[in-house]
Coordinates of C-alpha atoms in Angstrom, one line a residue:
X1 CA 128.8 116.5 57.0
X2 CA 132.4 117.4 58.8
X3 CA 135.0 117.3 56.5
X4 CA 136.6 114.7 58.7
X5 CA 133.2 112.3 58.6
X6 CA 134.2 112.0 54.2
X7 CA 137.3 112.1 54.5
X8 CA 138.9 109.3 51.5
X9 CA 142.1 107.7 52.4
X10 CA 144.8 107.3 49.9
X11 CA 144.5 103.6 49.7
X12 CA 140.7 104.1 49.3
X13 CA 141.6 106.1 45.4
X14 CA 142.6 102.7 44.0
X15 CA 145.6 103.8 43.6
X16 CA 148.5 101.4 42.8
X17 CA 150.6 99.8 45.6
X18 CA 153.9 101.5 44.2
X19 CA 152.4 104.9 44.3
X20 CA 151.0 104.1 47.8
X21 CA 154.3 103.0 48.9
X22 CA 155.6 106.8 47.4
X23 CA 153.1 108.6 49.5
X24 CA 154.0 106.4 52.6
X25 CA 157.3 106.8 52.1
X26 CA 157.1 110.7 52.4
X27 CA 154.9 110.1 56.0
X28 CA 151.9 111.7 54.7
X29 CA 148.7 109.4 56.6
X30 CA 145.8 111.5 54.9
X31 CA 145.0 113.3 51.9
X32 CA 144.6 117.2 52.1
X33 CA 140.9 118.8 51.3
X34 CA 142.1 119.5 47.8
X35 CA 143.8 115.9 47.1
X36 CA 140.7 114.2 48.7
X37 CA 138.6 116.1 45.7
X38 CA 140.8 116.7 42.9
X39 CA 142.5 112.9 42.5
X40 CA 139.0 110.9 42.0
X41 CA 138.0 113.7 39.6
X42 CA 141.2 113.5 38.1
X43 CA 141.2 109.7 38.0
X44 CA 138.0 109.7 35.7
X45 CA 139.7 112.0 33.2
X46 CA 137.6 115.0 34.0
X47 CA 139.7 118.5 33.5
X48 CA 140.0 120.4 36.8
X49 CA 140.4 124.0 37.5
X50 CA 141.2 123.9 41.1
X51 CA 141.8 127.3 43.1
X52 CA 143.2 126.8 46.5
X53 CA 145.8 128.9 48.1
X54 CA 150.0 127.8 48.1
X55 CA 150.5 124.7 50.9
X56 CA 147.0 122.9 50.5
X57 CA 149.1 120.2 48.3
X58 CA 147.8 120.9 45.1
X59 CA 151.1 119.8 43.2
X60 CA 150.3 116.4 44.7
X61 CA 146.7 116.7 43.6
X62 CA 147.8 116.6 40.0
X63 CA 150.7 114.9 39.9
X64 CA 149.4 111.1 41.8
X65 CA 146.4 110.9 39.4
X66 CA 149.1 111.4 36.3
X67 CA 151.3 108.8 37.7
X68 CA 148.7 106.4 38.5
X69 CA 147.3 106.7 34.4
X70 CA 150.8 106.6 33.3
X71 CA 151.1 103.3 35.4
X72 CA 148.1 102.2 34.1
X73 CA 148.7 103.1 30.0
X74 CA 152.3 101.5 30.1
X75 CA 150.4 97.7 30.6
X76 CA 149.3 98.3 27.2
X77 CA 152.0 100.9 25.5
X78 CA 153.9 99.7 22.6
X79 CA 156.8 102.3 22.8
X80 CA 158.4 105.3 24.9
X81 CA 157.1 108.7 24.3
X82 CA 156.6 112.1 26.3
X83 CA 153.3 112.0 28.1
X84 CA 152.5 114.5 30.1
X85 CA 154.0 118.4 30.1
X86 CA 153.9 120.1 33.4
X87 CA 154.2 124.0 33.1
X88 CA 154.8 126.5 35.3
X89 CA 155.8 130.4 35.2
X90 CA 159.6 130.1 37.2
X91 CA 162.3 127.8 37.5
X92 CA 162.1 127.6 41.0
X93 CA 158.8 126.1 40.2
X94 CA 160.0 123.7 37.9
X95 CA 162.5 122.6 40.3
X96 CA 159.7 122.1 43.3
X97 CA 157.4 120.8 40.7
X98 CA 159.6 117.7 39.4
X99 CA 161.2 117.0 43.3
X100 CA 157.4 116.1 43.8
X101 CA 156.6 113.9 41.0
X102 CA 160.0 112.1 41.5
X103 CA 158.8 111.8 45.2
X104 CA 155.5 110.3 44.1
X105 CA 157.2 108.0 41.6
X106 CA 160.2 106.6 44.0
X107 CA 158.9 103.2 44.0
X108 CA 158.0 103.1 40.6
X109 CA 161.3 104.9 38.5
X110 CA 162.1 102.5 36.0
X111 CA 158.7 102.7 34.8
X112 CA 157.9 106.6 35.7
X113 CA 160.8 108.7 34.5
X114 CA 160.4 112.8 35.0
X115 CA 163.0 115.9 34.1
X116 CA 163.1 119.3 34.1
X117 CA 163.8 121.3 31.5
X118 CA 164.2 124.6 32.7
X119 CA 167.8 125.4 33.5
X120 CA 169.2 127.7 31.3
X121 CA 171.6 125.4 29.1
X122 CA 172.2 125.5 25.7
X123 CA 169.2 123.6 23.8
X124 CA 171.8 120.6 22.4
X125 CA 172.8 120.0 25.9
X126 CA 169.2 118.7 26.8
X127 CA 168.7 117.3 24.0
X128 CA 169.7 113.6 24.6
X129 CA 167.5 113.5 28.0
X130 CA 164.5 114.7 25.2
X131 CA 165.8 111.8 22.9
X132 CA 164.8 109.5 25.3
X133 CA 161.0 110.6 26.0
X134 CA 160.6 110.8 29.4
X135 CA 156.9 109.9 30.5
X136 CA 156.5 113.6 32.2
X137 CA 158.5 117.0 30.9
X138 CA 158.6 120.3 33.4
X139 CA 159.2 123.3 32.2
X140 CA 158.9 127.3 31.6
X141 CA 156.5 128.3 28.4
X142 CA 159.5 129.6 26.6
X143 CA 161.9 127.0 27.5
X144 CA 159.5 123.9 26.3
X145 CA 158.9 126.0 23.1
X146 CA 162.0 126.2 22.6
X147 CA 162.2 122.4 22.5
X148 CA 159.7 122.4 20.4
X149 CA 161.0 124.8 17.3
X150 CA 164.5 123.0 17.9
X151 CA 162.4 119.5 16.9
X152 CA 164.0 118.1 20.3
X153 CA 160.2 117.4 21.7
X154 CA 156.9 116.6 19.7
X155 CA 153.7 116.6 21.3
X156 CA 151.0 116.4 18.6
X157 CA 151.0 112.1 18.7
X158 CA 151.7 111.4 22.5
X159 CA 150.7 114.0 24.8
X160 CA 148.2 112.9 27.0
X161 CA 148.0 115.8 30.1
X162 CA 148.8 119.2 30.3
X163 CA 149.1 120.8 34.0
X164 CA 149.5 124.4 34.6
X165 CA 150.6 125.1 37.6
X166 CA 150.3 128.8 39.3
X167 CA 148.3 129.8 36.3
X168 CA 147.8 133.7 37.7
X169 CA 151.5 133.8 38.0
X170 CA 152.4 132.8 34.6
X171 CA 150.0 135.2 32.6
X172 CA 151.2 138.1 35.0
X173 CA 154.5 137.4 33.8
X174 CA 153.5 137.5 30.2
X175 CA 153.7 134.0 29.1
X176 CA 150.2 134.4 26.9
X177 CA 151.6 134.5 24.3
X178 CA 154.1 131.7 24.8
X179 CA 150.6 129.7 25.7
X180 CA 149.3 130.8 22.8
X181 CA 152.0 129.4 20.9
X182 CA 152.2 126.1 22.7
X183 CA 148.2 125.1 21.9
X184 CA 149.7 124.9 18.4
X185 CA 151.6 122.0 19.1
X186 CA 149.6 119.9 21.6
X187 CA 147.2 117.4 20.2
X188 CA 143.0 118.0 20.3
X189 CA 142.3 115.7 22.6
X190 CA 144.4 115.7 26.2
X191 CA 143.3 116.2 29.8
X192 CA 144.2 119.5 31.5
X193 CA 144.9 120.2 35.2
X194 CA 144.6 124.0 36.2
X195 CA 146.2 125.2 39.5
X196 CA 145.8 128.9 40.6
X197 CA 145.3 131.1 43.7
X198 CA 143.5 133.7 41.9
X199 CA 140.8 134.4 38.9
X200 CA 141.2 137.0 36.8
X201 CA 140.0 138.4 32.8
X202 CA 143.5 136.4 31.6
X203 CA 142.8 132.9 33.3
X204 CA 139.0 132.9 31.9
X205 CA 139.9 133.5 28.4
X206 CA 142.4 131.3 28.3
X207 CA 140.5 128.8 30.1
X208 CA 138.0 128.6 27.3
X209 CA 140.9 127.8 24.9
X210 CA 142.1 124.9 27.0
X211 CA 139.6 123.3 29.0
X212 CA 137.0 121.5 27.8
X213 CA 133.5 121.0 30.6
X214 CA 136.0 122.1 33.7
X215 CA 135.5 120.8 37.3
X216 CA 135.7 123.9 39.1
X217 CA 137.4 122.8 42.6
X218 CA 137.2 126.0 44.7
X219 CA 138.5 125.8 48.0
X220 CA 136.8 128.3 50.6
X221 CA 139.6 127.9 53.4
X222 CA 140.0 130.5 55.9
X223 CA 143.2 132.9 55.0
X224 CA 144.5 132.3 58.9
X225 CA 145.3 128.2 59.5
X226 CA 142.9 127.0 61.4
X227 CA 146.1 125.4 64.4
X228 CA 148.4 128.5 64.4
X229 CA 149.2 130.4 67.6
X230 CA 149.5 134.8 67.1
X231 CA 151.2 136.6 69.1
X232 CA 152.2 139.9 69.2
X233 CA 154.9 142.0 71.2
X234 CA 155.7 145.8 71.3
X235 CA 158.9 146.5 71.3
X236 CA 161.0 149.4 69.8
X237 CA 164.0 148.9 66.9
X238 CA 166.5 148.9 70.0
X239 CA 165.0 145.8 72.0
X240 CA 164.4 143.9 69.5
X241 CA 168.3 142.1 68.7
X242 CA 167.9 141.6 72.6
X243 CA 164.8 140.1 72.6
X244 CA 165.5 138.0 69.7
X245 CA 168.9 136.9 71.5
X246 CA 166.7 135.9 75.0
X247 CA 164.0 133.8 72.4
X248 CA 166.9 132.0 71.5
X249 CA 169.1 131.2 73.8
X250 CA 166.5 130.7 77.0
X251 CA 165.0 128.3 74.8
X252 CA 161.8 129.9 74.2
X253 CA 162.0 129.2 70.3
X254 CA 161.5 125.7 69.6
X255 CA 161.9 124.0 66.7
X256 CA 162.8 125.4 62.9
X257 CA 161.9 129.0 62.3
X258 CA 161.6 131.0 59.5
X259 CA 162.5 134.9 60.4
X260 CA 160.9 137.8 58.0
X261 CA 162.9 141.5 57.6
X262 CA 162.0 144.1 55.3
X263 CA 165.1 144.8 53.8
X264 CA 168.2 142.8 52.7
X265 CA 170.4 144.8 54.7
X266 CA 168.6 143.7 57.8
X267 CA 169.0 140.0 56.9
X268 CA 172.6 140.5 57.0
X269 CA 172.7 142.8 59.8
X270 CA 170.3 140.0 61.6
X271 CA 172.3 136.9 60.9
X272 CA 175.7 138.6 61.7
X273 CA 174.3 139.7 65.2
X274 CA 172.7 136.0 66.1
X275 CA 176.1 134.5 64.8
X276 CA 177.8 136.3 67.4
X277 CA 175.6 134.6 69.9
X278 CA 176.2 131.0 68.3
X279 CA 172.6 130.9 66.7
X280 CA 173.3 129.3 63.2
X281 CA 170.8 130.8 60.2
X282 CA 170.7 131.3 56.7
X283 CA 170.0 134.2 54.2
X284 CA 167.4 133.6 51.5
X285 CA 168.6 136.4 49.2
X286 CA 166.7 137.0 46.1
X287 CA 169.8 138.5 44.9
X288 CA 171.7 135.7 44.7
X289 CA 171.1 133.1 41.9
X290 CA 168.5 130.2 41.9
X291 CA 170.1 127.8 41.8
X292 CA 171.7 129.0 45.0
X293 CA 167.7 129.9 46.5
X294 CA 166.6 126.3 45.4
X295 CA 169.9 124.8 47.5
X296 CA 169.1 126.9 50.7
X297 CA 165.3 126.2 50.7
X298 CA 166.6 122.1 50.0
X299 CA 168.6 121.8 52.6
X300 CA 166.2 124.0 55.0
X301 CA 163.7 121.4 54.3
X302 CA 166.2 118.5 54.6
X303 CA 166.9 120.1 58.3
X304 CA 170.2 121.4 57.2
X305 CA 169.5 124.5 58.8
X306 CA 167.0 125.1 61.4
X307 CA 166.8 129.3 60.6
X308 CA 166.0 131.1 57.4
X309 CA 166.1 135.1 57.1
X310 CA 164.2 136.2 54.5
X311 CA 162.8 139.0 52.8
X312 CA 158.8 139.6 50.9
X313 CA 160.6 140.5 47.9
X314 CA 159.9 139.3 44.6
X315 CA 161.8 136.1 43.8
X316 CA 160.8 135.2 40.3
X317 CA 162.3 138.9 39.3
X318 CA 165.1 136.6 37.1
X319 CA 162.8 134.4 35.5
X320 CA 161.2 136.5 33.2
X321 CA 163.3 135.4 30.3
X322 CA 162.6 138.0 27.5
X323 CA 162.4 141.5 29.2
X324 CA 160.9 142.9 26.0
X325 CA 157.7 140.0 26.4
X326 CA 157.6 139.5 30.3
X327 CA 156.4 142.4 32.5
X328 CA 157.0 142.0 36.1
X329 CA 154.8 141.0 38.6
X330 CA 153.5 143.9 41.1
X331 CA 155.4 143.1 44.1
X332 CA 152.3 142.5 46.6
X333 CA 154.6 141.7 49.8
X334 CA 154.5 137.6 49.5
X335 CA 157.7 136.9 46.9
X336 CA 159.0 134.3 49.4
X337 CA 155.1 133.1 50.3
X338 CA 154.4 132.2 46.4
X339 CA 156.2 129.2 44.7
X340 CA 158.6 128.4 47.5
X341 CA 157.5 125.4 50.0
X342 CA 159.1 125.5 53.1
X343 CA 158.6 122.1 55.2
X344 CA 157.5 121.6 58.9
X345 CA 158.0 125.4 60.0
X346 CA 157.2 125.5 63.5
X347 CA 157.6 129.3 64.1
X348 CA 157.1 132.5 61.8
X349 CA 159.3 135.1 63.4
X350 CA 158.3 139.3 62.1
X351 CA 161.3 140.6 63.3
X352 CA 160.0 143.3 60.8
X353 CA 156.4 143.6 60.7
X354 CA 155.1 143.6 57.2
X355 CA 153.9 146.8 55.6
X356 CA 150.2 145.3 54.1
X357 CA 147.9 142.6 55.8
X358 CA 148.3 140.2 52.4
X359 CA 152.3 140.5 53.4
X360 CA 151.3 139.4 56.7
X361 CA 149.1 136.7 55.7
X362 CA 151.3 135.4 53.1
X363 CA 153.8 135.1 55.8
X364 CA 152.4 133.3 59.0
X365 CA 150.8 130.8 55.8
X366 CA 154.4 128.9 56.1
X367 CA 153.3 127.3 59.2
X368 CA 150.4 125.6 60.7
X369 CA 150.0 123.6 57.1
X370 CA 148.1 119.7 56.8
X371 CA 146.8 120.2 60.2
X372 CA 150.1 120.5 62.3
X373 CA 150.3 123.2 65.3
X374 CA 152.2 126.5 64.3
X375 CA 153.2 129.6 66.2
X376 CA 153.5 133.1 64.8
X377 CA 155.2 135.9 66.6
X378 CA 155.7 139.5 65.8
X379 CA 157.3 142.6 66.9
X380 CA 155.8 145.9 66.7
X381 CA 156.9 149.2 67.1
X382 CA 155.2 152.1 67.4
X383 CA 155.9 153.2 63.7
X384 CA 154.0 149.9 63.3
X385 CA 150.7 150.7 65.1
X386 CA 149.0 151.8 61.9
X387 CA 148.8 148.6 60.1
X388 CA 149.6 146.5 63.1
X389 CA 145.9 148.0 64.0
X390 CA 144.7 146.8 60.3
X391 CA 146.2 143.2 60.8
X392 CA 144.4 142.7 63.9
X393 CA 140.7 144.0 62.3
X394 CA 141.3 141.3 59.6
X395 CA 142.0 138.9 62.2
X396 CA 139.1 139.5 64.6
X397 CA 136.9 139.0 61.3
X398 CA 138.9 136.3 60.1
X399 CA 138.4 134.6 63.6
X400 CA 134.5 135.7 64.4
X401 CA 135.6 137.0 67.9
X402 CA 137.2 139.6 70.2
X403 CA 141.0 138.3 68.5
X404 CA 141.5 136.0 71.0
X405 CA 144.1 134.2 68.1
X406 CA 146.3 137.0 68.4
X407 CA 147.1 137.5 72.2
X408 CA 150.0 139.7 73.5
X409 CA 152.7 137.9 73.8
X410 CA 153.4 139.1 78.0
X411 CA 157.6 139.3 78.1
X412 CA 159.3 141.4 81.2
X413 CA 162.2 142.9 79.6
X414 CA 163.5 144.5 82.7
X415 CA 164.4 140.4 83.1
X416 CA 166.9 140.6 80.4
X417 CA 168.9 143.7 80.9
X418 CA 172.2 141.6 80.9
X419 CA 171.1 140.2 77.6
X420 CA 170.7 144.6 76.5
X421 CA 174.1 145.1 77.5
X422 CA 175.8 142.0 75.0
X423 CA 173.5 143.0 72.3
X424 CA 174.3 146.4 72.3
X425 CA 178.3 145.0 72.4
X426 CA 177.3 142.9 69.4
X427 CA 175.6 145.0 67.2
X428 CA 178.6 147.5 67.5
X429 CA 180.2 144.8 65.1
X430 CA 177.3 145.0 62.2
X431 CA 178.4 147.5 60.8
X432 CA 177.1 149.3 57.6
X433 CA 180.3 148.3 56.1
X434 CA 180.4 145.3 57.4
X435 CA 177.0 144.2 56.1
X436 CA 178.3 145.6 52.2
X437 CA 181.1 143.4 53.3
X438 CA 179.6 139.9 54.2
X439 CA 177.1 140.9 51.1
X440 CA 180.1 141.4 48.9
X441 CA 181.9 137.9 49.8
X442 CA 179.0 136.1 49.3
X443 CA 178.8 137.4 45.4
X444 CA 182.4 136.5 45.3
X445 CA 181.7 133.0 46.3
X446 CA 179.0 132.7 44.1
X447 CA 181.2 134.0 41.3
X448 CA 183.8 131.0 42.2
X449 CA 181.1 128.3 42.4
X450 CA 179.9 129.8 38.8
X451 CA 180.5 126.6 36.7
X452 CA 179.7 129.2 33.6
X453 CA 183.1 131.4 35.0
X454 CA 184.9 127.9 35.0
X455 CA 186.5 128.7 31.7
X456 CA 187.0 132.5 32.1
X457 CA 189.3 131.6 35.2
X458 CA 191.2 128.7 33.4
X459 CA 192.5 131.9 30.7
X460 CA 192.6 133.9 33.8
X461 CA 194.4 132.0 36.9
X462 CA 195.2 135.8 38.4
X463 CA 192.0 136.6 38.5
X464 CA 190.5 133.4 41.1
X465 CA 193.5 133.9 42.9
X466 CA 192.6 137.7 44.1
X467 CA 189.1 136.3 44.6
X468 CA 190.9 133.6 47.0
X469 CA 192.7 135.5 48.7
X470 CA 190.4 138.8 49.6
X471 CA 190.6 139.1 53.4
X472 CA 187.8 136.9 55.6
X473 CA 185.5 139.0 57.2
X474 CA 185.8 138.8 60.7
X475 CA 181.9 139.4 61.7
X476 CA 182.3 139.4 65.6
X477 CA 185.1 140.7 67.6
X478 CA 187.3 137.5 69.3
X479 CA 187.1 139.6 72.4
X480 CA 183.7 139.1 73.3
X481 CA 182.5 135.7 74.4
X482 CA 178.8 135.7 73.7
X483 CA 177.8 132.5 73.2
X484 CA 177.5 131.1 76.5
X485 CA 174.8 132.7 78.5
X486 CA 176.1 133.2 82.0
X487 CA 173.6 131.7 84.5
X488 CA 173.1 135.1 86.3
X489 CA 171.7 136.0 83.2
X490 CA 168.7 133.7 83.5
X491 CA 165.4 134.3 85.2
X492 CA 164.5 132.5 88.3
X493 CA 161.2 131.4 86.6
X494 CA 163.6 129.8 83.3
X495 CA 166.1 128.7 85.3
X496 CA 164.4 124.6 85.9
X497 CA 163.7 124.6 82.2
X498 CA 167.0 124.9 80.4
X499 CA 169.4 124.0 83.3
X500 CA 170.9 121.5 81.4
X501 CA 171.0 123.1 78.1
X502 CA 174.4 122.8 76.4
X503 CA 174.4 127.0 75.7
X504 CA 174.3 127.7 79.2
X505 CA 177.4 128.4 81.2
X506 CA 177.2 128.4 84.5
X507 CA 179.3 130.9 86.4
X508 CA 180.7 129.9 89.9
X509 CA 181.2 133.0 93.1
X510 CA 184.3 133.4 93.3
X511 CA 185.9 132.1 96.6
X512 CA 189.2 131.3 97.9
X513 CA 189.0 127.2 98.7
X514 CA 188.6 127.0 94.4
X515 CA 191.6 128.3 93.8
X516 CA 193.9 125.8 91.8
X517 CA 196.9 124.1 93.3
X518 CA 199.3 125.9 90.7
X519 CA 197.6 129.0 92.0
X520 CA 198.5 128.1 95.8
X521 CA 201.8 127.0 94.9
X522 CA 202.2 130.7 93.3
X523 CA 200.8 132.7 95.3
X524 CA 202.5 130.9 98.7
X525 CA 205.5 130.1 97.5
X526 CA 208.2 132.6 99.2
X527 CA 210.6 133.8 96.2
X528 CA 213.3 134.3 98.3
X529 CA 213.7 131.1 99.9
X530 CA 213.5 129.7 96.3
X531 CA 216.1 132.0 95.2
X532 CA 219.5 130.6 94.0
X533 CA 222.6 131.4 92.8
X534 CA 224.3 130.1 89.4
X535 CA 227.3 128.1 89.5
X536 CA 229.2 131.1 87.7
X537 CA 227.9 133.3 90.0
X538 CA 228.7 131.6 93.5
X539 CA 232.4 131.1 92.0
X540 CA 232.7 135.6 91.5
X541 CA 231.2 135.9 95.4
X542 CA 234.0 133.2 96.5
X543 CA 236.6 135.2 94.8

């Protein structure tokens, strides 16, 4: 049978109204493949091992069946205590992790209370939120045994599930022995909910520790969604800001976009060429701190921004909280693509194409997710062939045909030579020292927002104020007027579409019947009809 012939609504589940009302709430109609199996199974108290790759909803698949028997245990509970312990290997996890269960629970949160544990805060300071035993604790290996040996959280009487989510991530960054440590404290008897991506020797012996007759719930989906649009364009390193500037601003990039360089550098250098046109973006920057990552992605998802630059490096790099335990994860090209959920992504831009096909899959898997339409473009230059060459084998497997899911994208770019000319003007401004520049203020911004510095700059005034008053970087010269896209500038094909689009100034021939009235008066006006003489100066020619 089709998937779509037993397919099991969420109202179907038994679920309770509340949590129905949640999932409602959030617009989602239909359970994904993995929520469709995992919840029922999950529902009868059977422990799952489910291995499905990142956006297939698997933190939904855990965390409605563990609100539902929370719902369902409190009829009959006597007393508060901390049911269920959620852990995964980053705090940018942890963050994701609990947004979802609080999502889940919004119609049910005086009953359903959920926090995370994973900031790095001194142990006292969480305390009091522990004191109160919420129903569902989220948090890093380390940090919940940290809890633990601090007596702010005991498990052995009240814990009743145990989810790990991203379970090859967390033993690849040397949490074993944390794990290890934790089984100590749990008591014999809970249900455990396993999410992964991958298999390996780690997950299976730990897997016989933990679970107990495992549901296996293996998802064969295809690595390419199934409703996502390839294309491809060659184009060399010196097209390619004037290409990107004609997507834009002829209105051939709709909706929100996420943009993928190879280097931080080229993020900046990227965001300060498209500012100069008027096209707003934002920098993911694994540099930067996380709670600064988890506030971009937040308000990317809440439509804040409608453009995201970011890089496939490693994002989890600050997580590992004891060096001397934690090794790092090999960087395979999908930092951004693991851990971090981007919502409704209508485009995947390569402005760089990625140096491996798992970097390229990892990318275009942002869009096309629960079944909605996604596009993917790319630029390649010839450097590029090589792999571009490899990506399109996989594809033409991956699709059972000649690649017909990864067409040539057909652009004239003899159309936009006037657009060559302004990006040539604006990428005079991005500078090498102007990119170390726009990097450097936004360290020093972070540095005033640092509520840990707070105190340091109290003692030290002098010190914020030569932060405040470092010169503003001045990322596009006031000369050039580039956001406005003359209408000469538009091709004759384009021109019906976005005629009436806000960006585009139209540019009148010059001719004499529009000249002004001031400007007739000026020019034929006769100065020396007009001309008088002062009083003081009539009186010396009458003397």
């Amino acid at each position: 049978m089709d998937d779509e012939d037993c397919e099991v609504p969420f109202h179907a589940m038994g679920l309770d109204d509340r949590v129905l009302q949640s999932i409602a709430n959030l617009g989602w109609s239909n359970p994904t493949l993995i929520q469709e199996k995992a919840i029922p199974l999950a529902l009868e108290g059977k422990d799952i091992l489910i291995q499905a790759k990142t956006g297939s909803g698997k933190t939904a698949a855990f965390a409605i069946p563990i609100i539902q028997k929370i719902l369902l245990s409190k009829q009959s509970a006597v007393e508060q205590s901390v049911r269920a312990i959620v852990v995964t290997p980053s705090k940018q996890l942890c963050v994701q992790a609990c947004k979802v269960i609080k999502e889940l629970s919004y119609c049910c949160t005086t009953e359903i209370q959920c926090v995370d544990i994973s900031p790095k805060e001194p142990l006292p300071v969480q305390k009091p939120i522990l004191m109160e035993k919420p129903d569902i604790v989220v948090g890093t290996p380390s940090r919940i045994l940290a809890h633990i040996g601090a007596n702010n959280l005991f498990l052995k009487d009240s814990m009743e599930f145990l989810v790990i989510d991203e379970a090859d991530l967390l033993l690849a960054f040397g949490y074993i022995n944390d794990m290890k440590a934790l089984l100590k404290h749990f008591p014999k008897i809970y249900q455990s909910l396993w999410v992964t991506a991958t298999l390996n020797t780690d997950i299976n012996t730990l897997k016989k520790m933990i679970l107990h007759n495992a549901v296996v719930l293996k998802l064969e989906e295809p690595q390419i969604p199934e409703h996502l649009m390839q294309y491809h364009i060659m184009v060399e390193d010196d097209d390619k800001y004037a290409l990107m500037c004609a997507l834009f601003k002829l209105k051939l990039i709709r909706g929100r976009s996420l943009m993928f360089v190879n280097t931080i550098d080229e993020s900046y250098r990227l965001k300060m060429f498209l500012q100069q046109f008027g096209i707003k973006s934002c920098i993911l920057n694994n540099e930067m701190p996380l709670t600064s990552r988890c506030n971009i992605v937040d308000e990317f998802n809440r439509a804040v921004y409608d453009n995201i630059i970011a890089t496939d490096e490693q994002i989890f790099e600050d997580d590992a909280e004891d060096t001397k335990k934690k090794t790092k994860k090999e960087n395979d090209g999908c930092g951004v693509s693991r851990g971090v959920d981007f919502y409704n992504v209508s485009n995947v831009i390569n402005f760089d194409f990625p140096e491996s096909v798992n970097a390229y899959i990892h990318r275009i898997g942002r869009t096309a997710r629960a079944k909605q339409k996604g596009t993917a473009l790319s630029f390649v230059n010839s450097k590029e062939r090589e792999i571009f060459d490899e990506v399109e084998e996989v594809i033409i497997q991956e699709s059972g045909d000649s690649g017909s899911n990864f067409k040539p994208f057909n652009f004239n770019m003899k159309r936009i030579e006037g657009f060559q000319y302004r990006s040539k003007d604006a990428l005079n401004v991005c500078t090498r020292k102007a990119v170390k520049e726009a990097r450097l203020k936004e360290i020093r911004q972070e540095v005033l927002n640092s509520k840990k510095l707070n105190s340091f700059f109290q003692a030290h005034p002098r010190d914020k104020e030569v932060l405040h008053h470092d010169a503003k970087l001045q990322f596009s010269q006031k000369s050039l007027k580039l956001e406005n896209v003359p209408d000469y500038l538009i091709p004759t094909t384009l021109k019906d579409s976005i005629h009436n689009s806000p960006s585009v100034k139209k540019i009148q021939p010059f001719s004499h019947q529009r000249t002004s009235k001031k400007k007739k008066r000026k020019y034929q006006a006769d100065p020396l009809k007009n001309f008088t003489l002062s009083s003081s100066k009539k009186k010396r020619y009458k003397k």
